[in-house]
PDB file of C-alpha atoms and ligand atoms in Angstrom:
ATOM      1  CA  MET Q   1     -16.881 -48.196-105.756  1.00 77.00           C
ATOM      2  CA  ASN Q   2     -18.815 -50.542-103.110  1.00 81.00           C
ATOM      3  CA  ASP Q   3     -21.181 -47.790-101.730  1.00 94.00           C
ATOM      4  CA  CYS Q   4     -21.988 -46.264-104.843  1.00 98.00           C
ATOM      5  CA  ILE Q   5     -25.598 -46.380-106.058  1.00 98.00           C
ATOM      6  CA  PHE Q   6     -24.694 -45.547-109.570  1.00 98.00           C
ATOM      7  CA  CYS Q   7     -21.781 -48.328-109.658  1.00 98.00           C
ATOM      8  CA  LYS Q   8     -24.354 -50.614-108.356  1.00 98.00           C
ATOM      9  CA  ILE Q   9     -27.024 -49.862-110.996  1.00 98.00           C
ATOM     10  CA  ALA Q  10     -24.008 -50.169-113.619  1.00 98.00           C
ATOM     11  CA  LYS Q  11     -23.341 -53.751-112.353  1.00 97.00           C
ATOM     12  CA  GLY Q  12     -27.004 -54.521-112.307  1.00 97.00           C
ATOM     13  CA  GLU Q  13     -27.114 -55.149-108.750  1.00 97.00           C
ATOM     14  CA  ILE Q  14     -29.966 -52.567-108.203  1.00 97.00           C
ATOM     15  CA  ASP Q  15     -32.583 -52.190-111.065  1.00 98.00           C
ATOM     16  CA  SER Q  16     -32.973 -49.316-113.396  1.00 98.00           C
ATOM     17  CA  GLN Q  17     -35.174 -48.568-116.378  1.00 98.00           C
ATOM     18  CA  LYS Q  18     -32.548 -48.913-118.691  1.00 98.00           C
ATOM     19  CA  ILE Q  19     -32.886 -46.647-121.944  1.00 98.00           C
ATOM     20  CA  TYR Q  20     -29.260 -47.640-123.561  1.00 98.00           C
ATOM     21  CA  GLU Q  21     -26.229 -49.753-122.376  1.00 98.00           C
ATOM     22  CA  ASP Q  22     -23.115 -50.653-123.965  1.00 98.00           C
ATOM     23  CA  ASP Q  23     -19.616 -51.669-122.580  1.00 98.00           C
ATOM     24  CA  THR Q  24     -18.582 -48.408-121.080  1.00 98.00           C
ATOM     25  CA  VAL Q  25     -21.829 -46.290-120.877  1.00 98.00           C
ATOM     26  CA  LEU Q  26     -25.438 -46.660-119.341  1.00 98.00           C
ATOM     27  CA  ALA Q  27     -28.539 -44.623-119.616  1.00 98.00           C
ATOM     28  CA  PHE Q  28     -31.598 -45.189-117.467  1.00 98.00           C
ATOM     29  CA  ASN Q  29     -34.613 -43.120-116.401  1.00 98.00           C
ATOM     30  CA  ASP Q  30     -34.250 -40.897-113.390  1.00 98.00           C
ATOM     31  CA  LEU Q  31     -36.047 -42.093-110.366  1.00 98.00           C
ATOM     32  CA  ASP Q  32     -37.628 -38.435-109.742  1.00 98.00           C
ATOM     33  CA  PRO Q  33     -38.163 -37.168-113.328  1.00 98.00           C
ATOM     34  CA  GLN Q  34     -38.120 -33.240-113.589  1.00 98.00           C
ATOM     35  CA  ALA Q  35     -39.191 -33.311-117.052  1.00 98.00           C
ATOM     36  CA  PRO Q  36     -41.380 -35.616-119.305  1.00 98.00           C
ATOM     37  CA  THR Q  37     -38.162 -37.175-120.299  1.00 98.00           C
ATOM     38  CA  HIS Q  38     -35.510 -37.259-117.662  1.00 98.00           C
ATOM     39  CA  ILE Q  39     -32.762 -39.620-118.576  1.00 99.00           C
ATOM     40  CA  LEU Q  40     -29.344 -40.041-116.692  1.00 99.00           C
ATOM     41  CA  VAL Q  41     -26.238 -41.015-118.640  1.00 99.00           C
ATOM     42  CA  ILE Q  42     -23.330 -42.209-116.721  1.00 98.00           C
ATOM     43  CA  PRO Q  43     -19.954 -43.913-117.329  1.00 98.00           C
ATOM     44  CA  LYS Q  44     -19.774 -47.491-115.865  1.00 98.00           C
ATOM     45  CA  GLU Q  45     -16.381 -46.797-114.341  1.00 98.00           C
ATOM     46  CA  HIS Q  46     -16.548 -44.777-110.980  1.00 98.00           C
ATOM     47  CA  ILE Q  47     -15.715 -41.135-111.995  1.00 98.00           C
ATOM     48  CA  GLU Q  48     -16.962 -38.778-108.778  1.00 98.00           C
ATOM     49  CA  SER Q  49     -17.735 -35.584-110.965  1.00 98.00           C
ATOM     50  CA  ALA Q  50     -16.834 -33.341-113.879  1.00 98.00           C
ATOM     51  CA  LYS Q  51     -13.954 -32.109-111.657  1.00 98.00           C
ATOM     52  CA  ASP Q  52     -12.329 -35.589-112.129  1.00 98.00           C
ATOM     53  CA  ILE Q  53     -12.583 -35.704-116.000  1.00 98.00           C
ATOM     54  CA  ASN Q  54      -8.686 -35.942-117.513  1.00 98.00           C
ATOM     55  CA  GLU Q  55      -7.024 -37.391-120.193  1.00 98.00           C
ATOM     56  CA  SER Q  56      -6.970 -40.639-118.911  1.00 98.00           C
ATOM     57  CA  ASN Q  57     -10.839 -40.984-118.850  1.00 98.00           C
ATOM     58  CA  SER Q  58     -12.156 -38.287-121.263  1.00 98.00           C
ATOM     59  CA  GLN Q  59     -12.787 -40.828-123.880  1.00 98.00           C
ATOM     60  CA  VAL Q  60     -15.733 -41.942-122.205  1.00 98.00           C
ATOM     61  CA  ILE Q  61     -17.075 -38.625-121.698  1.00 98.00           C
ATOM     62  CA  ALA Q  62     -16.727 -38.305-125.553  1.00 98.00           C
ATOM     63  CA  HIS Q  63     -18.622 -41.478-125.907  1.00 98.00           C
ATOM     64  CA  ILE Q  64     -21.338 -40.287-123.494  1.00 98.00           C
ATOM     65  CA  PHE Q  65     -22.092 -37.233-125.778  1.00 98.00           C
ATOM     66  CA  GLU Q  66     -22.330 -39.497-128.501  1.00 98.00           C
ATOM     67  CA  VAL Q  67     -24.695 -41.697-126.645  1.00 98.00           C
ATOM     68  CA  ILE Q  68     -26.665 -38.738-125.907  1.00 98.00           C
ATOM     69  CA  SER Q  69     -26.928 -37.669-129.523  1.00 98.00           C
ATOM     70  CA  TYR Q  70     -27.968 -41.161-130.320  1.00 98.00           C
ATOM     71  CA  ILE Q  71     -30.831 -41.345-127.587  1.00 98.00           C
ATOM     72  CA  ALA Q  72     -32.131 -37.691-128.584  1.00 98.00           C
ATOM     73  CA  GLY Q  73     -32.515 -38.948-131.969  1.00 98.00           C
ATOM     74  CA  ASP Q  74     -33.904 -42.128-131.196  1.00 98.00           C
ATOM     75  CA  LEU Q  75     -36.622 -40.579-128.864  1.00 98.00           C
ATOM     76  CA  SER Q  76     -37.276 -37.762-131.302  1.00 98.00           C
ATOM     77  CA  LEU Q  77     -35.978 -34.992-129.013  1.00 98.00           C
ATOM     78  CA  ASN Q  78     -34.450 -33.093-131.315  1.00 98.00           C
ATOM     79  CA  ASP Q  79     -37.339 -31.086-132.860  1.00 96.00           C
ATOM     80  CA  ASP Q  80     -38.484 -29.576-129.508  1.00 96.00           C
ATOM     81  CA  GLY Q  81     -34.941 -29.619-128.147  1.00 98.00           C
ATOM     82  CA  PHE Q  82     -33.495 -30.990-125.009  1.00 98.00           C
ATOM     83  CA  ARG Q  83     -30.865 -29.898-122.098  1.00 98.00           C
ATOM     84  CA  VAL Q  84     -27.832 -31.749-120.632  1.00 98.00           C
ATOM     85  CA  VAL Q  85     -26.791 -30.815-117.186  1.00 98.00           C
ATOM     86  CA  SER Q  86     -23.993 -32.468-115.106  1.00 98.00           C
ATOM     87  CA  ASN Q  87     -24.052 -30.879-111.465  1.00 98.00           C
ATOM     88  CA  SER Q  88     -20.641 -31.047-109.749  1.00 98.00           C
ATOM     89  CA  GLY Q  89     -20.240 -30.366-106.041  1.00 98.00           C
ATOM     90  CA  GLU Q  90     -22.345 -28.925-103.183  1.00 97.00           C
ATOM     91  CA  ASN Q  91     -23.618 -25.741-104.684  1.00 97.00           C
ATOM     92  CA  ALA Q  92     -24.471 -27.404-107.971  1.00 97.00           C
ATOM     93  CA  GLY Q  93     -26.848 -29.592-106.018  1.00 97.00           C
ATOM     94  CA  GLN Q  94     -25.078 -32.809-106.843  1.00 98.00           C
ATOM     95  CA  SER Q  95     -26.516 -35.552-104.739  1.00 98.00           C
ATOM     96  CA  VAL Q  96     -25.132 -38.621-105.958  1.00 98.00           C
ATOM     97  CA  ASN Q  97     -21.154 -38.694-106.250  1.00 98.00           C
ATOM     98  CA  HIS Q  98     -20.873 -40.555-109.607  1.00 98.00           C
ATOM     99  CA  LEU Q  99     -20.552 -38.617-112.677  1.00 98.00           C
ATOM    100  CA  HIS Q 100     -23.900 -38.335-114.463  1.00 98.00           C
ATOM    101  CA  PHE Q 101     -25.380 -36.250-117.321  1.00 98.00           C
ATOM    102  CA  HIS Q 102     -29.153 -35.214-117.135  1.00 98.00           C
ATOM    103  CA  LEU Q 103     -30.890 -35.591-120.415  1.00 98.00           C
ATOM    104  CA  LEU Q 104     -34.068 -33.512-120.141  1.00 98.00           C
ATOM    105  CA  SER Q 105     -36.591 -32.861-122.690  1.00 98.00           C
ATOM    106  CA  GLY Q 106     -40.502 -32.473-123.261  1.00 98.00           C
ATOM    107  CA  ARG Q 107     -41.142 -28.997-121.753  1.00 98.00           C
ATOM    108  CA  PRO Q 108     -39.530 -25.553-121.876  1.00 97.00           C
ATOM    109  CA  PHE Q 109     -36.696 -24.941-119.386  1.00 97.00           C
ATOM    110  CA  ALA Q 110     -35.656 -21.403-117.959  1.00 97.00           C
ATOM    111  CA  TRP Q 111     -32.310 -19.730-118.246  1.00 97.00           C
ATOM    112  CA  PRO Q 112     -30.368 -19.097-116.254  1.00 96.00           C
ATOM    113  CA  PRO Q 113     -30.979 -21.945-114.075  1.00 93.00           C
ATOM    114  CA  GLY Q 114     -32.082 -21.328-110.459  1.00 84.00           C
TER     115      GLY Q 114
HETATM  116  P1  AMP S 201     -27.980 -34.827-108.951  1.00 73.60           P
HETATM  117  O1  AMP S 201     -28.653 -34.363-107.705  1.00 73.60           O
HETATM  118  O2  AMP S 201     -27.564 -34.159-110.066  1.00 73.60           O
HETATM  119  O3  AMP S 201     -26.700 -35.634-108.211  1.00 73.60           O
HETATM  120  O4  AMP S 201     -28.790 -36.153-109.630  1.00 73.60           O
HETATM  121  C1  AMP S 201     -28.877 -37.319-108.824  1.00 73.60           C
HETATM  122  C2  AMP S 201     -30.121 -37.740-109.683  1.00 73.60           C
HETATM  123  O5  AMP S 201     -30.241 -39.155-109.284  1.00 73.60           O
HETATM  124  C3  AMP S 201     -31.490 -37.258-109.097  1.00 73.60           C
HETATM  125  O6  AMP S 201     -32.094 -36.676-110.277  1.00 73.60           O
HETATM  126  C4  AMP S 201     -32.293 -38.655-108.410  1.00 73.60           C
HETATM  127  O7  AMP S 201     -33.445 -38.647-108.615  1.00 73.60           O
HETATM  128  C5  AMP S 201     -31.585 -39.746-109.166  1.00 73.60           C
HETATM  129  N1  AMP S 201     -31.438 -40.836-108.654  1.00 73.60           N
HETATM  130  C6  AMP S 201     -31.195 -41.144-107.257  1.00 73.60           C
HETATM  131  N2  AMP S 201     -31.268 -42.559-107.350  1.00 73.60           N
HETATM  132  C7  AMP S 201     -31.650 -43.079-108.445  1.00 73.60           C
HETATM  133  C8  AMP S 201     -32.115 -44.405-108.651  1.00 73.60           C
HETATM  134  N3  AMP S 201     -31.837 -45.469-107.896  1.00 73.60           N
HETATM  135  N4  AMP S 201     -32.567 -44.627-109.912  1.00 73.60           N
HETATM  136  C9  AMP S 201     -32.547 -43.611-110.773  1.00 73.60           C
HETATM  137  N5  AMP S 201     -32.200 -42.397-110.331  1.00 73.60           N
HETATM  138  C10 AMP S 201     -31.842 -42.096-109.096  1.00 73.60           C
END
């Protein structure tokens, strides 16, 4: 999508601090980190949010979770643990309409979320 900031990051048109990249998935540091580790993992193709996951694109979602597991191992996040969050829609606080998974670690997280 032309005006989507995460599409532009995926294409390299906007800089990001890349953590991981392959043909279909990109992971980069969040601009406004909410924890010592705060990484966004996105599909390169434009999918608006979790509401748009279906059998035509779910393969990339499965791959995203493989990437999350790889990053967690690579950055040694497994001992203390980590949280994966995807906000979908207004009440959940989604502010960028390109599906993304927040990978958060490095401090305790409350439950239930606020
Ligand atoms: P959400 O509110 O769940 O839609 O999450 C969007 C996230 O994208 C927020 O945590 C923002 O800090 C982050 N964000 C927005 N623009 C950028 C950017 N250019 N580079 C990195 N992270 C960004």
